[in-house]
Coordinates of C-alpha atoms in Angstrom, one line a residue:
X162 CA 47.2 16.6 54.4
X163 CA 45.1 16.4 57.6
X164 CA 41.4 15.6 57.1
X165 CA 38.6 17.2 59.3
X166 CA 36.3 15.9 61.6
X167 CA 33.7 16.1 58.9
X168 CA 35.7 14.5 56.3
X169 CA 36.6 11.6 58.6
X170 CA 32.8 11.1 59.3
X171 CA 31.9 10.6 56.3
X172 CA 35.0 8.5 55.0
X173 CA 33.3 6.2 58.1
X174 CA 30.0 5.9 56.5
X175 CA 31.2 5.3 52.9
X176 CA 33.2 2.5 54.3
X177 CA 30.6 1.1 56.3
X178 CA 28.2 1.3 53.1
X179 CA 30.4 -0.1 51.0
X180 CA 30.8 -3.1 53.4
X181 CA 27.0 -3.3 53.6
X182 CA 26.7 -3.6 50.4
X183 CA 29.5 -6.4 49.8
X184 CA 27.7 -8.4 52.5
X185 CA 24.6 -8.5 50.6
X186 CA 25.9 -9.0 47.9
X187 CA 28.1 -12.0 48.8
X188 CA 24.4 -13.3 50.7
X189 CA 23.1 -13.2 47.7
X190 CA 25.2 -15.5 46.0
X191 CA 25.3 -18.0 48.2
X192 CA 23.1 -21.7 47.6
X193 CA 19.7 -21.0 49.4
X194 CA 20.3 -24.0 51.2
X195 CA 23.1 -22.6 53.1
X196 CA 21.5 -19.7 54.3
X197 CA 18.8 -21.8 56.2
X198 CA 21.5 -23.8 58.2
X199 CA 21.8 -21.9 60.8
X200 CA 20.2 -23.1 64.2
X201 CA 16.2 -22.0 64.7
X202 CA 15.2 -19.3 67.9
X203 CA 11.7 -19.7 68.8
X204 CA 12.5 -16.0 70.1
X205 CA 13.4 -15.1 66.9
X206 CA 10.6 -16.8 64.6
X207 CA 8.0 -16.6 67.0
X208 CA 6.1 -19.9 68.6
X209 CA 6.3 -23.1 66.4
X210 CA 3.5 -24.5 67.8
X211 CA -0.4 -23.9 68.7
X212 CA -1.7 -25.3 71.6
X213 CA -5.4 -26.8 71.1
X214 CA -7.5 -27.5 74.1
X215 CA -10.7 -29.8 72.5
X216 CA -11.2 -32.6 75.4
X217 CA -13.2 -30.7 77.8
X218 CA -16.9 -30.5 78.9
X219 CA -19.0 -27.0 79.0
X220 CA -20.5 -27.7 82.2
X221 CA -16.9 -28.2 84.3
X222 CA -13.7 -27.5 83.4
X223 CA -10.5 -26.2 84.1
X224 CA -9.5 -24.1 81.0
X225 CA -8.9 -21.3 82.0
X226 CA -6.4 -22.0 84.3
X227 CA -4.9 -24.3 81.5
X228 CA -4.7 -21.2 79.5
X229 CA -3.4 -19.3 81.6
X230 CA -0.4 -21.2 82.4
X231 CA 0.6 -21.5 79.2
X232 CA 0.6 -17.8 78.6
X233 CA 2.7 -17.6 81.9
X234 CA 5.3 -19.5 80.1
X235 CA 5.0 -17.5 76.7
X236 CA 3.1 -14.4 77.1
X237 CA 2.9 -14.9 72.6
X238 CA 1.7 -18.5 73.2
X239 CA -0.8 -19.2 70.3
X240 CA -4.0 -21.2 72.4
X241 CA -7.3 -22.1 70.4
X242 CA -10.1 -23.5 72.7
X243 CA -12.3 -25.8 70.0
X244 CA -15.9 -26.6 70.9
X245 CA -19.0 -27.8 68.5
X246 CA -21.0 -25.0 70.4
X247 CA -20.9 -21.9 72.2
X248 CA -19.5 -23.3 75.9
X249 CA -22.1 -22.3 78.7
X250 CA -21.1 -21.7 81.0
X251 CA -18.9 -19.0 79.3
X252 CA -15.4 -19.9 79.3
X253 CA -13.5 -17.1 81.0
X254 CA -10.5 -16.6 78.6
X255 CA -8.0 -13.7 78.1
X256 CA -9.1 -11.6 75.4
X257 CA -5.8 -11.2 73.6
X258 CA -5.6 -11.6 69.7
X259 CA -3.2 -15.1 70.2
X260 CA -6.0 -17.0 71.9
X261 CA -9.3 -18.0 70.2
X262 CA -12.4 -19.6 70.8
X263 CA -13.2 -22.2 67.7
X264 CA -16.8 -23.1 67.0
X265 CA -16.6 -25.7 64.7
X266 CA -20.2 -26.4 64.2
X267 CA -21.2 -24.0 60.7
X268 CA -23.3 -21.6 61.7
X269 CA -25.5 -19.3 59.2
X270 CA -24.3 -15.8 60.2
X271 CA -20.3 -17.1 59.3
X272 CA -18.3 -18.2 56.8
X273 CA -17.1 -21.3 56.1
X274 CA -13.8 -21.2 57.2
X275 CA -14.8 -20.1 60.6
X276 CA -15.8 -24.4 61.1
X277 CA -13.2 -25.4 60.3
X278 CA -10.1 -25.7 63.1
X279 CA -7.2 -25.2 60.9
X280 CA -8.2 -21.8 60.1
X281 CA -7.0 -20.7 63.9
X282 CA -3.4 -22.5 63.2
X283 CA -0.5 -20.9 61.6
X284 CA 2.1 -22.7 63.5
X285 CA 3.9 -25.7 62.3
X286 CA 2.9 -27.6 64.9
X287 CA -0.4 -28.4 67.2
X288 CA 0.4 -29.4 70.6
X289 CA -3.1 -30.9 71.6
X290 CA -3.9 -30.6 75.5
X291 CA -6.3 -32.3 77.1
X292 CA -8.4 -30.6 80.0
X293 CA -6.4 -30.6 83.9
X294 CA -3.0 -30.4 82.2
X295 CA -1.1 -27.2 83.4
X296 CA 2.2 -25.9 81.7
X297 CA 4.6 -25.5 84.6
X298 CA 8.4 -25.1 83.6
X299 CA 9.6 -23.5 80.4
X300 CA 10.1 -24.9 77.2
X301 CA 8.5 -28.2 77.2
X302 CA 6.7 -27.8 74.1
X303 CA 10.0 -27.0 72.6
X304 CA 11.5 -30.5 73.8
X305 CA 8.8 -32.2 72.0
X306 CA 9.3 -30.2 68.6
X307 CA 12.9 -31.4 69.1
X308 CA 12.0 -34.8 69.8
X309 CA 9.6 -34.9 67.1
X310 CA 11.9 -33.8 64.6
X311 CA 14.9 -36.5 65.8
X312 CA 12.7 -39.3 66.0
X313 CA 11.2 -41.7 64.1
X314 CA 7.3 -41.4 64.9
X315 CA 4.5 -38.8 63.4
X316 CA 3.4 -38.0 66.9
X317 CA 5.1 -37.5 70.6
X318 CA 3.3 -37.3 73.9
X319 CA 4.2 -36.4 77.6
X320 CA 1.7 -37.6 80.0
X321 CA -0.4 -35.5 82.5
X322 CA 0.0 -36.2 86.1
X323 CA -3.3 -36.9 86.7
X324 CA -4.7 -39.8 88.3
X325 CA -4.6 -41.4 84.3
X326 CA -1.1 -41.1 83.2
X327 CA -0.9 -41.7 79.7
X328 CA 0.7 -45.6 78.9
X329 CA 1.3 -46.7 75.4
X330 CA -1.3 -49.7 73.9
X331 CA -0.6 -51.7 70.7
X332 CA -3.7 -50.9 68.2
X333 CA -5.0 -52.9 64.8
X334 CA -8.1 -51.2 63.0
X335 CA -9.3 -53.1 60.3
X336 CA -11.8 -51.4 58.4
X337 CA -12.6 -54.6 56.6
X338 CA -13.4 -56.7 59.7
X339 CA -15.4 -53.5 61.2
X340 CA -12.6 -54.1 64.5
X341 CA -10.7 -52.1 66.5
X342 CA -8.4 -54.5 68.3
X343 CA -5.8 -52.9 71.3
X344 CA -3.3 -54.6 73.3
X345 CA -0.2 -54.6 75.1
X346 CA 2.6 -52.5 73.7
X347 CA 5.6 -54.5 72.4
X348 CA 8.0 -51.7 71.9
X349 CA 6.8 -48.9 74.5
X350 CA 7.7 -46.1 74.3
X351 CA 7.3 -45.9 70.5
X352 CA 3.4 -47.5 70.2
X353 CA 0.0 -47.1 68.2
X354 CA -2.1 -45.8 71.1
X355 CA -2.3 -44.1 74.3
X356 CA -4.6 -44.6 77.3
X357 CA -5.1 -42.0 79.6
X358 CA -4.2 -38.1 79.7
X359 CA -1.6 -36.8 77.5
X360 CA -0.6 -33.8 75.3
X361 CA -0.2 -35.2 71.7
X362 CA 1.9 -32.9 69.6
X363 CA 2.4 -33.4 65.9
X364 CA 2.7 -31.7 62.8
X365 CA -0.6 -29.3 61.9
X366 CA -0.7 -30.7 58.1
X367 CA -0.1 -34.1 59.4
X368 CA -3.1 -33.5 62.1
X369 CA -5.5 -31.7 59.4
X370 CA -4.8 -34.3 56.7
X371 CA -6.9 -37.1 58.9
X372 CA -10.7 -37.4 58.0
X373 CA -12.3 -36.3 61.3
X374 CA -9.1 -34.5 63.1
X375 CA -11.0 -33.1 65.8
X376 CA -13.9 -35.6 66.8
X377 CA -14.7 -36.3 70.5
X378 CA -13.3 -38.3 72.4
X379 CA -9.8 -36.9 70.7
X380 CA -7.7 -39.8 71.9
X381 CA -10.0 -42.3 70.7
X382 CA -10.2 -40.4 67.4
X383 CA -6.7 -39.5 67.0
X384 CA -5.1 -42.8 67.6
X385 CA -7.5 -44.4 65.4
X386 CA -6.9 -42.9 62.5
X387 CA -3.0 -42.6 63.1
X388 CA -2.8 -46.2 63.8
X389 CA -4.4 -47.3 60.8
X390 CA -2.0 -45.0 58.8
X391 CA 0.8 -46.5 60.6
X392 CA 2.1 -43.7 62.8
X393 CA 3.8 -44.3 65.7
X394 CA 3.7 -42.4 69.0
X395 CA 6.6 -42.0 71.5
X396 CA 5.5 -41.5 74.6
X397 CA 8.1 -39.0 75.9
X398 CA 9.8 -38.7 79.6
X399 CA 8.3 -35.2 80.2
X400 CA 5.4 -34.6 82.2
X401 CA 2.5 -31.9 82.5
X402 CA 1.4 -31.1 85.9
X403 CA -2.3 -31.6 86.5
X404 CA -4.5 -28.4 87.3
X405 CA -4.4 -26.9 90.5
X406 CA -8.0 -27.2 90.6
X407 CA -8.9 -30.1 88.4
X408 CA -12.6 -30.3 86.6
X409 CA -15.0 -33.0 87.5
X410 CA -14.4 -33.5 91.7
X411 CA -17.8 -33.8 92.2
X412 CA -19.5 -37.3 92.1
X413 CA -22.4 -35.6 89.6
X414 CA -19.8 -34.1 87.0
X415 CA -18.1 -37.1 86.9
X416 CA -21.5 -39.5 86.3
X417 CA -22.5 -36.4 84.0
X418 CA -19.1 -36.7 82.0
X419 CA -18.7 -40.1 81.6
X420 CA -22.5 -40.4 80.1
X421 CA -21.7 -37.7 77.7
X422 CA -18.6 -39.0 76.9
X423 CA -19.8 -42.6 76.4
X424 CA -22.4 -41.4 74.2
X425 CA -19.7 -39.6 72.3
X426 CA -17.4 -42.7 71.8
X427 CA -20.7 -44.9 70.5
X428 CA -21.5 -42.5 67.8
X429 CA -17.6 -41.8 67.3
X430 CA -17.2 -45.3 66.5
X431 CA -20.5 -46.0 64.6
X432 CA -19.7 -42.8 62.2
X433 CA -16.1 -44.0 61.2
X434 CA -17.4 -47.8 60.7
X435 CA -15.9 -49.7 64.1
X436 CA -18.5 -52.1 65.1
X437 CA -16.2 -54.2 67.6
X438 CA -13.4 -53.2 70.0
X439 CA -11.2 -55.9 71.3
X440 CA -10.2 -54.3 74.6
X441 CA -6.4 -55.7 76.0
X442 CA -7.3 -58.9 78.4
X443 CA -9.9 -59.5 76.0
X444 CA -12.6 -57.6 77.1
X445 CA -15.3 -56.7 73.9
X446 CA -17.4 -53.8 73.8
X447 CA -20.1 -53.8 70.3
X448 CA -21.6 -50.7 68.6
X449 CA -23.2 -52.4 66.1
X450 CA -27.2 -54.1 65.7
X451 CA -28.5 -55.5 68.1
X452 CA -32.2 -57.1 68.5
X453 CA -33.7 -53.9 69.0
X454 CA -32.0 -51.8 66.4
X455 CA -32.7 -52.5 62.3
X456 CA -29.8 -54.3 60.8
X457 CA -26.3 -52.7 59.6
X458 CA -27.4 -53.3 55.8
X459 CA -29.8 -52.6 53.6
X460 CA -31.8 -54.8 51.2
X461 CA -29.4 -56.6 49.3
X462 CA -29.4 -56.7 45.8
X463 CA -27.7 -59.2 43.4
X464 CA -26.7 -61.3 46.1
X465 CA -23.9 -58.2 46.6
X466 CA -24.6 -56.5 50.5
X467 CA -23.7 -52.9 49.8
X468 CA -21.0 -53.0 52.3
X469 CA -19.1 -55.2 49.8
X470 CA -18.8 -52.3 47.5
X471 CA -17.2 -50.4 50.4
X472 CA -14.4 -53.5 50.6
X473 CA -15.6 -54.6 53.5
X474 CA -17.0 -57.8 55.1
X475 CA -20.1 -58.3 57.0
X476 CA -20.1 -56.3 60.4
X477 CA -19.4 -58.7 63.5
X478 CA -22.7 -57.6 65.5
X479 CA -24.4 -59.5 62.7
X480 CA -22.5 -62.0 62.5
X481 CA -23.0 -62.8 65.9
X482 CA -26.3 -62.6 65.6
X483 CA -26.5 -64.9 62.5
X484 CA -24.7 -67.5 65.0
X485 CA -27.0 -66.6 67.3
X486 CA -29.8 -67.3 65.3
X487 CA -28.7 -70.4 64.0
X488 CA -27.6 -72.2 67.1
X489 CA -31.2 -71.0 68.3
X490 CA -33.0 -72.7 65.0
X491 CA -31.3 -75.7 65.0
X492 CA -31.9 -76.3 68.5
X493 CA -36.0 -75.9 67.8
X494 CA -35.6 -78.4 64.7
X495 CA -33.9 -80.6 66.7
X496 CA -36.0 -80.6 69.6
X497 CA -39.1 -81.2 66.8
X498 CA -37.5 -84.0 65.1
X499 CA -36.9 -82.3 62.2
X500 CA -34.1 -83.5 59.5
X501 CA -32.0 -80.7 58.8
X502 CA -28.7 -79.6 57.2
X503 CA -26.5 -77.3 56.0
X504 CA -27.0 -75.6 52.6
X505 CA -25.5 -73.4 50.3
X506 CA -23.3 -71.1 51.2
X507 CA -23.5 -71.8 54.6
X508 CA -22.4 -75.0 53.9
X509 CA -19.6 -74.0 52.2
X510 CA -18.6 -71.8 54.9
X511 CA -18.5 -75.0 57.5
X512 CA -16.8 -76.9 55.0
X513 CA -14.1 -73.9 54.6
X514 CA -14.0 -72.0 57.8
X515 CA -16.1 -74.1 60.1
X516 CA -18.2 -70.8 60.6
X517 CA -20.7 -68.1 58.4
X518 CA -18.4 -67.2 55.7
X519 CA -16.9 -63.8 56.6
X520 CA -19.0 -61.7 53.9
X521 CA -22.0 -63.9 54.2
X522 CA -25.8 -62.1 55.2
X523 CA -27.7 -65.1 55.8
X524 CA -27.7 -68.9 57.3
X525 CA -29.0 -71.1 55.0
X526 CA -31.0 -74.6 56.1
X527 CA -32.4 -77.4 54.4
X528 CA -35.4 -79.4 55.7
X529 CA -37.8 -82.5 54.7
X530 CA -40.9 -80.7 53.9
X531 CA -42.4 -83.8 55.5
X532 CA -41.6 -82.7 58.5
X533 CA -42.8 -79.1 59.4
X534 CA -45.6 -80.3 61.0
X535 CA -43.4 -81.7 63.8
X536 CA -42.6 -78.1 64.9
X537 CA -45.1 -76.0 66.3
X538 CA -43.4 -72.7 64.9
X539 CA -43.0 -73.9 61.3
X540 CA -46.7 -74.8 61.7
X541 CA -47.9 -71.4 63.1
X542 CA -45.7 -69.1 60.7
X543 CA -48.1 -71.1 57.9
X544 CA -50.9 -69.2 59.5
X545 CA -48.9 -66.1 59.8
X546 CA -45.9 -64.3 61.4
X547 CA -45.0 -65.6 64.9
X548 CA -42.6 -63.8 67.2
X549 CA -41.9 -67.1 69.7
X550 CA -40.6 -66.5 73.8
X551 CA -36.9 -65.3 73.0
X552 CA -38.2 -63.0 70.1
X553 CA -36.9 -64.9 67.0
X554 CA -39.8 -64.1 64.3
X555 CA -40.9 -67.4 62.3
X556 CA -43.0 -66.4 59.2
X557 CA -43.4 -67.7 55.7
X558 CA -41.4 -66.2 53.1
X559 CA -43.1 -63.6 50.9
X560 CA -40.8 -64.8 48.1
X561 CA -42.0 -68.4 47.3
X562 CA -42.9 -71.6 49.4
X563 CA -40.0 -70.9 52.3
X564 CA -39.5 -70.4 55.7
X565 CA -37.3 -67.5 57.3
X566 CA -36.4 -66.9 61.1
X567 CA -35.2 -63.5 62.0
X568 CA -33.5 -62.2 64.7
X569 CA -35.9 -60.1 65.8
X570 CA -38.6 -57.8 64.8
X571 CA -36.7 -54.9 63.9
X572 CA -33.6 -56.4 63.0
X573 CA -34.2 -59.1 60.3
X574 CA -31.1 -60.7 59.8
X575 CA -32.2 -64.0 59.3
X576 CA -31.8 -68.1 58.3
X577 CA -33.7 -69.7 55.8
X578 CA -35.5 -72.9 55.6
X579 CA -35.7 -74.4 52.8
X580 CA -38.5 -77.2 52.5
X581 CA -36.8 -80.1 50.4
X582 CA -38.8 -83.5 49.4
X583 CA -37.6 -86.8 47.3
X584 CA -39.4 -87.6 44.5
X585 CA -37.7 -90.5 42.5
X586 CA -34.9 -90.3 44.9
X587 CA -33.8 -86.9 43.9
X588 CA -34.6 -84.1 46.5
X589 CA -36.5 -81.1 44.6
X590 CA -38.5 -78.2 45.9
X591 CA -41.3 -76.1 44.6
X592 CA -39.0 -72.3 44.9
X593 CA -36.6 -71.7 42.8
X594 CA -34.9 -68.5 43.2
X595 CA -32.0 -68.8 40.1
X596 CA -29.4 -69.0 42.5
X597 CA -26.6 -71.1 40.9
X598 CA -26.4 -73.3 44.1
X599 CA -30.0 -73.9 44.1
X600 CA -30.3 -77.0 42.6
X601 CA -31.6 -80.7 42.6
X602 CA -29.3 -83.1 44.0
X603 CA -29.5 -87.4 45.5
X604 CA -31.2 -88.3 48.5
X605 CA -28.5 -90.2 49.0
X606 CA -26.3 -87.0 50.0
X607 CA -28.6 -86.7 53.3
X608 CA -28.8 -90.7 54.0
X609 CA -27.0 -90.1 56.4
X610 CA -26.4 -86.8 57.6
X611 CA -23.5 -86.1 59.0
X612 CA -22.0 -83.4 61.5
X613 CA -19.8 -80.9 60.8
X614 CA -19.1 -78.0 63.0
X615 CA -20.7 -74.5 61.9
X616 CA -20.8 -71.2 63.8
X617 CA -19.6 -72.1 67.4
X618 CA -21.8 -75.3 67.9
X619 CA -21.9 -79.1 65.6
X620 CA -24.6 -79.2 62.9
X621 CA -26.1 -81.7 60.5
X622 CA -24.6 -81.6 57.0
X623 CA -24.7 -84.0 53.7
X624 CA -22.6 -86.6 53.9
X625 CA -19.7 -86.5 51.3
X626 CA -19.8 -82.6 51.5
X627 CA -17.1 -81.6 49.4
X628 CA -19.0 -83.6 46.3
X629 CA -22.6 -82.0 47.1
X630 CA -21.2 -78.5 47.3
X631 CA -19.0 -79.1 44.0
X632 CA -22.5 -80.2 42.7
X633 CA -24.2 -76.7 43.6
X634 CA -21.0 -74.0 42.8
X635 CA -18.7 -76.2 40.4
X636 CA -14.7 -77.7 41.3
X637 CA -12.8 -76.6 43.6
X638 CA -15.3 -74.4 45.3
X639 CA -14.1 -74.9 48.7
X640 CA -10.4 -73.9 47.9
X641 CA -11.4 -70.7 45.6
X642 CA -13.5 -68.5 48.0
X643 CA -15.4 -66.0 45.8
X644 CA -18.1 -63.6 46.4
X645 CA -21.6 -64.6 45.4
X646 CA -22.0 -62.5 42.4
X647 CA -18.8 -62.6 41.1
X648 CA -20.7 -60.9 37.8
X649 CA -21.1 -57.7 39.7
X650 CA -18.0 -57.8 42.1
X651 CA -14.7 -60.1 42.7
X652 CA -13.5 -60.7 45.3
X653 CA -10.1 -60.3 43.8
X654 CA -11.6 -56.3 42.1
X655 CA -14.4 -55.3 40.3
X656 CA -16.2 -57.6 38.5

């Protein structure tokens, strides 16, 4: 029998349902797992990654010619442009639906959401590009998602070729010591931190997962925060081409932008708690107290500073100006003839560290009460407060029959002076605070005094030290360190 046209049409379709339909079918069945082996298309699955352009300034500013060739590249390219504020100038960006302007400080006519940066991402990735970088051959944002996913490190970067390359730094944060401490990279190009112009690219839940992802200066920031998590950075070699007409050529811009953005780094650093920065070579740079600021800390309260709660130790600008004010005091007594020595705690911290101890808030000294009359600025802080030639304030304790030095007027970190006087060869005083190292103790601990050095210079301290300070704290104080009020917190946890 001899089938039609017709017939043999539709015998075609049937067949070509019916194989349809086993295809399915056998796709169904098979392990989930299977079905996602096959190699990703970017062209199939759209871009994997969101370019986001923070690091520029309002004023001047490449953009969008950054922009621009990006969307050369990838017509599709998801761009987001983040600022706190409305950039004015206006920035002059395509108005297409894949690039946004973020303004990420909240506003009363928005939501929410519209604040916050990861809102504008829906990619897997953020490529973050800093301003006068230019995309200028295909696919390099690709060979970073590859080289993300076959390595080892949470971020890669390919430097700009600006005039500041990116180079890799070693970087230690210790949130305990208040310190940010870089140096040479021991294993470039896998390091902790980057100096100089990159594009950082890294997973958008790894990027929106650190406290402050987008703060200003965003290298500073980033590497901060990553470095303290332990994520490496591979510096890649790939490289961005710089704009074609780079921001900031004119002398002013330049002045204007590095003001702004040193301003930005201070209060960057202050706000996440980095009081020091230990440049490579050595260099230090402080953002802590100084003599005309107040000090880090507030009252203290059961001899436990509040930063103590927050597991950290005292900030180094005040330690360095407890050593400052030390060295300074000790030189006056000296100078006056007045017997002095080490007490308490910061005795304990010469005997231990031969410095302040490192969660210490105040120098302790003892003197013969006999002998404040020798120095004219024990004498005139009797009459009332006296702020002396190098702006040390000497003044009369309000709490009991002391003397107290401070650093300055408005910042009052400050060493005590303890007035101390024999009677029946014991020395005793007339304040008594119910510290459990104030106490009574032999003459014979200060006959004779002895030096010992203490906070970068050699003070006078009782002779036979390790007895006198087992005397005041107990056995074995030296080789036990423990915080002062071990009753409220321990130096090992909570107390």
């Amino acid at each position: 029998m001899r089938l039609t046209r017709c017939q043999a049409a539709l015998a075609a379709a049937i067949t070509l349902n019916l194989l349809v339909l086993f295809y399915v079918s056998w796709l169904q069945h098979q392990p989930r797992n299977s079905r996602a082996r096959g190699p990703r298309r970017a062209s199939a699955a759209g871009p994997r990654v969101t370019v986001l352009v923070r690091e520029f300034e309002a004023f001047d500013n490449a953009v969008p010619e950054l922009v621009d060739s990006f969307l050369q590249q990838d017509p599709a390219q998801p761009l987001v442009v983040a600022a706190d504020t409305l950039p004015y100038p206006p920035l002059a960006l395509p108005r297409i639906p894949n690039v946004r302007l973020a303004l990420l400080q909240p506003a009363l006519d928005r939501p929410a959401a519209a604040s916050r940066p990861e809102t504008y991402v829906t990619t897997e990735f953020v490529a973050l590009v800093p301003d006068g970088a230019r995309a200028e051959a295909p696919g390099q944002l690709e060979r970073m998602v590859e080289a993300l996913r076959v390595g080892k490190a949470r971020l890669v970067a390919a430097p700009v070729a600006t005039a500041n390359p990116a180079r890799c730094l070693a970087l230690n944060v210790s949130l305990r010591e208040w310190t940010a401490r870089y140096g040479a990279a021991p294993a470039a190009p896998r390091c902790d931190a980057l100096d100089g112009d990159a594009v950082v690219l890294l997973r958008a839940r790894d990027l929106f997962n650190l406290s402050v992802p987008l703060a200003r200066p965003v290298g500073t920031s980033l590497f901060l925060q990553t470095s303290l998590r332990g994520w490496a950075v591979q510096l890649l070699d790939l490289t961005f081409a710089a704009a074609r007409q780079p921001p900031l050529t004119t002398a002013h811009a330049r002045w204007k932008a590095e003001r702004e953005g040193h301003a930005r780094r201070a209060a960057l650093l202050r706000a996440l708690g980095i009081r020091l920065v230990s440049w490579e070579g050595g260099r230090l740079e402080w953002f802590g107290c100084n003599k005309e600021t107040t000090r880090c800390f507030g009252t203290v309260v059961g001899d436990t500073p509040a930063y103590l709660y927050e597991e950290r130790w005292t900030p180094p600008c005040c330690l360095r100006a407890l050593r400052e004010t030390a060295r300074y005091v000790v030189g006056v007594l000296e100078a006056a003839g007045v017997r002095y020595w080490l007490e308490g705690g910061s005795l304990l911290g010469a005997a231990r560290h031969g410095d302040i101890i490192p969660w210490d808030y105040d120098v302790d000294l003892g003197i013969y009460l006999e002998d404040v009359g020798n120095c004219e600025q024990l004498r005139g802080a009797e009459a009332g407060s006296v702020v002396d030639e190098r702006g040390f304030v000497w003044e009369k304790a309000v709490e009991g029959d002391f003397f107290r030095v401070q650093y300055s007027e408005s910042n009052h970190l400050h060493v005590d002076l303890w007035p101390f006087y024999p009677r029946n060869g014991v020395m005793t005083k007339d304040t008594w605070l119910d510290h459990r190292q104030d106490v009574e103790f032999p003459e014979h601990f200060l006959q004779p005094l002895v030096p010992l050095p203490f906070a970068g210079f050699v003070a006078q301290a009782p002779n036979n030290y390790r007895r006198f300070l087992e005397l005041k704290f107990g056995p074995g104080v030296i080789e036990n360190p423990q915080y002062p009020n071990p009753a409220l917190l321990s130096l090992t946890g909570s107390g």
